[in-house]
Amino acid sequence: MKYRKLGNTGLIVSEVALGSMQFGGKMNMGNLGQEQATRMVQLALDRGINFIDTADVYSLGESETLLGNALKGIREEIVLATKVRLPMGENFNRSGATRVNIMREVEASLRRLQTDYIDLYQVHGWTASRLGGNAADSERPRAPGKVRYLGLSNLMSWQLRRQ
């Protein structure tokens, strides 16, 4: 396995990450249960993968729950990334890169993942609202040590410039 630095964070991650969108069955995207998810995590670790990606919306939280169970006893061995923004329910305030949703979803992700911290917390895709004084600054979920690094996912360069 080859490794590289993750931006300027100082973290060293495998060039290949394990994505977990297929964990869980609530969104019919893979329907992998706990035994299969745990086996995939172990196979990834055995092959040198130390970077695992998930999102709150994957199977409406079930992916994070299965991943949290699979990481028991080995959480410190990996760099864990998750995301926020997409709808987690019918309530309009349960989506977006707003302060209320980010703070709620950080706590919910920590519970589901059974961890005290998230290595990389990303806004999951384009949001029409500016992030400068919002998710990337004033939310500061990392202030109490819950999120080590903030990032953006699934954006084009022109969208990033507008943020």
mmCIF file of N, CA, C and O in Angstrom, residues 48-89:
data_model
loop_
_atom_site.group_PDB
_atom_site.id
_atom_site.type_symbol
_atom_site.label_atom_id
_atom_site.label_comp_id
_atom_site.label_asym_id
_atom_site.label_seq_id
_atom_site.Cartn_x
_atom_site.Cartn_y
_atom_site.Cartn_z
ATOM 1 N N GLY A 48 -3.454 -2.883 4.459
ATOM 2 C CA GLY A 48 -2.759 -1.627 4.688
ATOM 3 C C GLY A 48 -3.602 -0.375 4.574
ATOM 4 O O GLY A 48 -3.090 0.737 4.689
ATOM 5 N N ILE A 49 -4.897 -0.526 4.340
ATOM 6 C CA ILE A 49 -5.773 0.643 4.269
ATOM 7 C C ILE A 49 -5.996 1.165 5.686
ATOM 8 O O ILE A 49 -6.383 0.411 6.574
ATOM 9 N N ASN A 50 -5.736 2.449 5.869
ATOM 10 C CA ASN A 50 -5.932 3.042 7.195
ATOM 11 C C ASN A 50 -6.891 4.235 7.155
ATOM 12 O O ASN A 50 -7.010 4.958 8.139
ATOM 13 N N PHE A 51 -7.551 4.444 6.036
ATOM 14 C CA PHE A 51 -8.429 5.594 5.836
ATOM 15 C C PHE A 51 -9.821 5.068 5.498
ATOM 16 O O PHE A 51 -9.999 4.367 4.500
ATOM 17 N N ILE A 52 -10.801 5.379 6.348
ATOM 18 C CA ILE A 52 -12.165 4.886 6.151
ATOM 19 C C ILE A 52 -13.112 6.072 6.088
ATOM 20 O O ILE A 52 -13.064 6.970 6.928
ATOM 21 N N ASP A 53 -13.979 6.049 5.084
ATOM 22 C CA ASP A 53 -14.900 7.143 4.814
ATOM 23 C C ASP A 53 -16.342 6.674 4.965
ATOM 24 O O ASP A 53 -16.695 5.589 4.512
ATOM 25 N N THR A 54 -17.154 7.520 5.581
ATOM 26 C CA THR A 54 -18.578 7.255 5.702
ATOM 27 C C THR A 54 -19.317 8.587 5.648
ATOM 28 O O THR A 54 -18.713 9.613 5.376
ATOM 29 N N ALA A 55 -20.614 8.571 5.911
ATOM 30 C CA ALA A 55 -21.413 9.794 5.977
ATOM 31 C C ALA A 55 -22.636 9.512 6.833
ATOM 32 O O ALA A 55 -23.113 8.372 6.883
ATOM 33 N N ASP A 56 -23.146 10.549 7.475
ATOM 34 C CA ASP A 56 -24.340 10.365 8.291
ATOM 35 C C ASP A 56 -25.501 9.837 7.464
ATOM 36 O O ASP A 56 -26.277 9.000 7.910
ATOM 37 N N VAL A 57 -25.611 10.261 6.217
ATOM 38 C CA VAL A 57 -26.753 9.916 5.380
ATOM 39 C C VAL A 57 -26.689 8.490 4.811
ATOM 40 O O VAL A 57 -27.718 7.966 4.391
ATOM 41 N N TYR A 58 -25.537 7.850 4.829
ATOM 42 C CA TYR A 58 -25.449 6.494 4.281
ATOM 43 C C TYR A 58 -26.337 5.568 5.123
ATOM 44 O O TYR A 58 -26.086 5.350 6.305
ATOM 45 N N SER A 59 -27.361 5.041 4.491
ATOM 46 C CA SER A 59 -28.377 4.213 5.151
ATOM 47 C C SER A 59 -28.939 4.913 6.389
ATOM 48 O O SER A 59 -29.259 4.284 7.390
ATOM 49 N N LEU A 60 -29.038 6.244 6.289
ATOM 50 C CA LEU A 60 -29.615 7.069 7.356
ATOM 51 C C LEU A 60 -29.006 6.769 8.726
ATOM 52 O O LEU A 60 -29.700 6.599 9.709
ATOM 53 N N GLY A 61 -27.675 6.704 8.745
ATOM 54 C CA GLY A 61 -26.947 6.498 9.992
ATOM 55 C C GLY A 61 -26.527 5.063 10.245
ATOM 56 O O GLY A 61 -25.636 4.801 11.043
ATOM 57 N N GLU A 62 -27.156 4.117 9.583
ATOM 58 C CA GLU A 62 -26.840 2.708 9.817
ATOM 59 C C GLU A 62 -25.401 2.373 9.432
ATOM 60 O O GLU A 62 -24.737 1.583 10.104
ATOM 61 N N SER A 63 -24.895 2.981 8.368
ATOM 62 C CA SER A 63 -23.508 2.751 7.968
ATOM 63 C C SER A 63 -22.547 3.137 9.093
ATOM 64 O O SER A 63 -21.627 2.393 9.419
ATOM 65 N N GLU A 64 -22.772 4.303 9.697
ATOM 66 C CA GLU A 64 -21.913 4.723 10.808
ATOM 67 C C GLU A 64 -22.031 3.762 11.987
ATOM 68 O O GLU A 64 -21.036 3.448 12.633
ATOM 69 N N THR A 65 -23.229 3.284 12.267
ATOM 70 C CA THR A 65 -23.421 2.341 13.376
ATOM 71 C C THR A 65 -22.665 1.046 13.127
ATOM 72 O O THR A 65 -21.946 0.550 14.011
ATOM 73 N N LEU A 66 -22.801 0.488 11.936
ATOM 74 C CA LEU A 66 -22.101 -0.756 11.604
ATOM 75 C C LEU A 66 -20.588 -0.546 11.629
ATOM 76 O O LEU A 66 -19.840 -1.397 12.116
ATOM 77 N N LEU A 67 -20.145 0.594 11.112
ATOM 78 C CA LEU A 67 -18.718 0.900 11.116
ATOM 79 C C LEU A 67 -18.209 1.061 12.546
ATOM 80 O O LEU A 67 -17.145 0.536 12.892
ATOM 81 N N GLY A 68 -18.955 1.755 13.385
ATOM 82 C CA GLY A 68 -18.561 1.908 14.789
ATOM 83 C C GLY A 68 -18.392 0.563 15.472
ATOM 84 O O GLY A 68 -17.420 0.336 16.209
ATOM 85 N N ASN A 69 -19.311 -0.360 15.223
ATOM 86 C CA ASN A 69 -19.199 -1.706 15.789
ATOM 87 C C ASN A 69 -17.965 -2.420 15.259
ATOM 88 O O ASN A 69 -17.263 -3.110 16.003
ATOM 89 N N ALA A 70 -17.691 -2.265 13.978
ATOM 90 C CA ALA A 70 -16.548 -2.944 13.348
ATOM 91 C C ALA A 70 -15.218 -2.391 13.840
ATOM 92 O O ALA A 70 -14.197 -3.093 13.789
ATOM 93 N N LEU A 71 -15.211 -1.157 14.316
ATOM 94 C CA LEU A 71 -13.960 -0.514 14.746
ATOM 95 C C LEU A 71 -13.641 -0.700 16.226
ATOM 96 O O LEU A 71 -12.616 -0.196 16.698
ATOM 97 N N LYS A 72 -14.471 -1.425 16.947
ATOM 98 C CA LYS A 72 -14.216 -1.645 18.373
ATOM 99 C C LYS A 72 -12.833 -2.256 18.567
ATOM 100 O O LYS A 72 -12.496 -3.261 17.960
ATOM 101 N N GLY A 73 -12.039 -1.588 19.387
ATOM 102 C CA GLY A 73 -10.704 -2.082 19.696
ATOM 103 C C GLY A 73 -9.637 -1.701 18.688
ATOM 104 O O GLY A 73 -8.458 -1.933 18.934
ATOM 105 N N ILE A 74 -10.029 -1.130 17.552
ATOM 106 C CA ILE A 74 -9.041 -0.767 16.531
ATOM 107 C C ILE A 74 -9.215 0.671 16.046
ATOM 108 O O ILE A 74 -8.574 1.082 15.083
ATOM 109 N N ARG A 75 -10.065 1.437 16.690
ATOM 110 C CA ARG A 75 -10.354 2.806 16.245
ATOM 111 C C ARG A 75 -9.096 3.637 16.099
ATOM 112 O O ARG A 75 -8.956 4.429 15.170
ATOM 113 N N GLU A 76 -8.156 3.500 16.996
ATOM 114 C CA GLU A 76 -6.932 4.299 16.973
ATOM 115 C C GLU A 76 -6.035 3.972 15.778
ATOM 116 O O GLU A 76 -5.111 4.728 15.471
ATOM 117 N N GLU A 77 -6.311 2.874 15.098
ATOM 118 C CA GLU A 77 -5.470 2.434 13.983
ATOM 119 C C GLU A 77 -5.831 3.110 12.664
ATOM 120 O O GLU A 77 -5.102 2.965 11.688
ATOM 121 N N ILE A 78 -6.948 3.806 12.619
ATOM 122 C CA ILE A 78 -7.423 4.333 11.346
ATOM 123 C C ILE A 78 -7.668 5.834 11.397
ATOM 124 O O ILE A 78 -7.801 6.416 12.467
ATOM 125 N N VAL A 79 -7.727 6.426 10.218
ATOM 126 C CA VAL A 79 -8.151 7.814 10.049
ATOM 127 C C VAL A 79 -9.602 7.730 9.583
ATOM 128 O O VAL A 79 -9.903 7.122 8.558
ATOM 129 N N LEU A 80 -10.496 8.310 10.366
ATOM 130 C CA LEU A 80 -11.926 8.180 10.130
ATOM 131 C C LEU A 80 -12.507 9.489 9.613
ATOM 132 O O LEU A 80 -12.337 10.542 10.217
ATOM 133 N N ALA A 81 -13.189 9.400 8.484
ATOM 134 C CA ALA A 81 -13.842 10.567 7.877
ATOM 135 C C ALA A 81 -15.342 10.311 7.792
ATOM 136 O O ALA A 81 -15.771 9.205 7.476
ATOM 137 N N THR A 82 -16.119 11.344 8.077
ATOM 138 C CA THR A 82 -17.564 11.282 7.863
ATOM 139 C C THR A 82 -18.031 12.640 7.360
ATOM 140 O O THR A 82 -17.250 13.591 7.303
ATOM 141 N N LYS A 83 -19.290 12.691 6.966
ATOM 142 C CA LYS A 83 -19.802 13.888 6.297
ATOM 143 C C LYS A 83 -21.165 14.298 6.850
ATOM 144 O O LYS A 83 -21.848 13.492 7.478
ATOM 145 N N VAL A 84 -21.540 15.539 6.541
ATOM 146 C CA VAL A 84 -22.817 16.113 6.958
ATOM 147 C C VAL A 84 -23.369 16.986 5.834
ATOM 148 O O VAL A 84 -22.606 17.558 5.067
ATOM 149 N N ARG A 85 -24.631 17.100 5.687
ATOM 150 C CA ARG A 85 -25.353 18.069 4.874
ATOM 151 C C ARG A 85 -26.638 17.500 4.298
ATOM 152 O O ARG A 85 -27.640 18.163 4.261
ATOM 153 N N LEU A 86 -26.623 16.280 3.813
ATOM 154 C CA LEU A 86 -27.791 15.726 3.140
ATOM 155 C C LEU A 86 -28.894 15.400 4.148
ATOM 156 O O LEU A 86 -28.622 15.197 5.330
ATOM 157 N N PRO A 87 -30.150 15.360 3.715
ATOM 158 C CA PRO A 87 -31.282 15.189 4.638
ATOM 159 C C PRO A 87 -31.226 13.892 5.437
ATOM 160 O O PRO A 87 -31.016 12.819 4.895
ATOM 161 N N MET A 88 -31.440 14.031 6.748
ATOM 162 C CA MET A 88 -31.506 12.881 7.647
ATOM 163 C C MET A 88 -32.939 12.652 8.141
ATOM 164 O O MET A 88 -33.161 11.838 9.025
ATOM 165 N N GLY A 89 -33.885 13.366 7.609
ATOM 166 C CA GLY A 89 -35.278 13.222 8.008
ATOM 167 C C GLY A 89 -36.135 14.198 7.233
ATOM 168 O O GLY A 89 -35.646 14.942 6.380
#
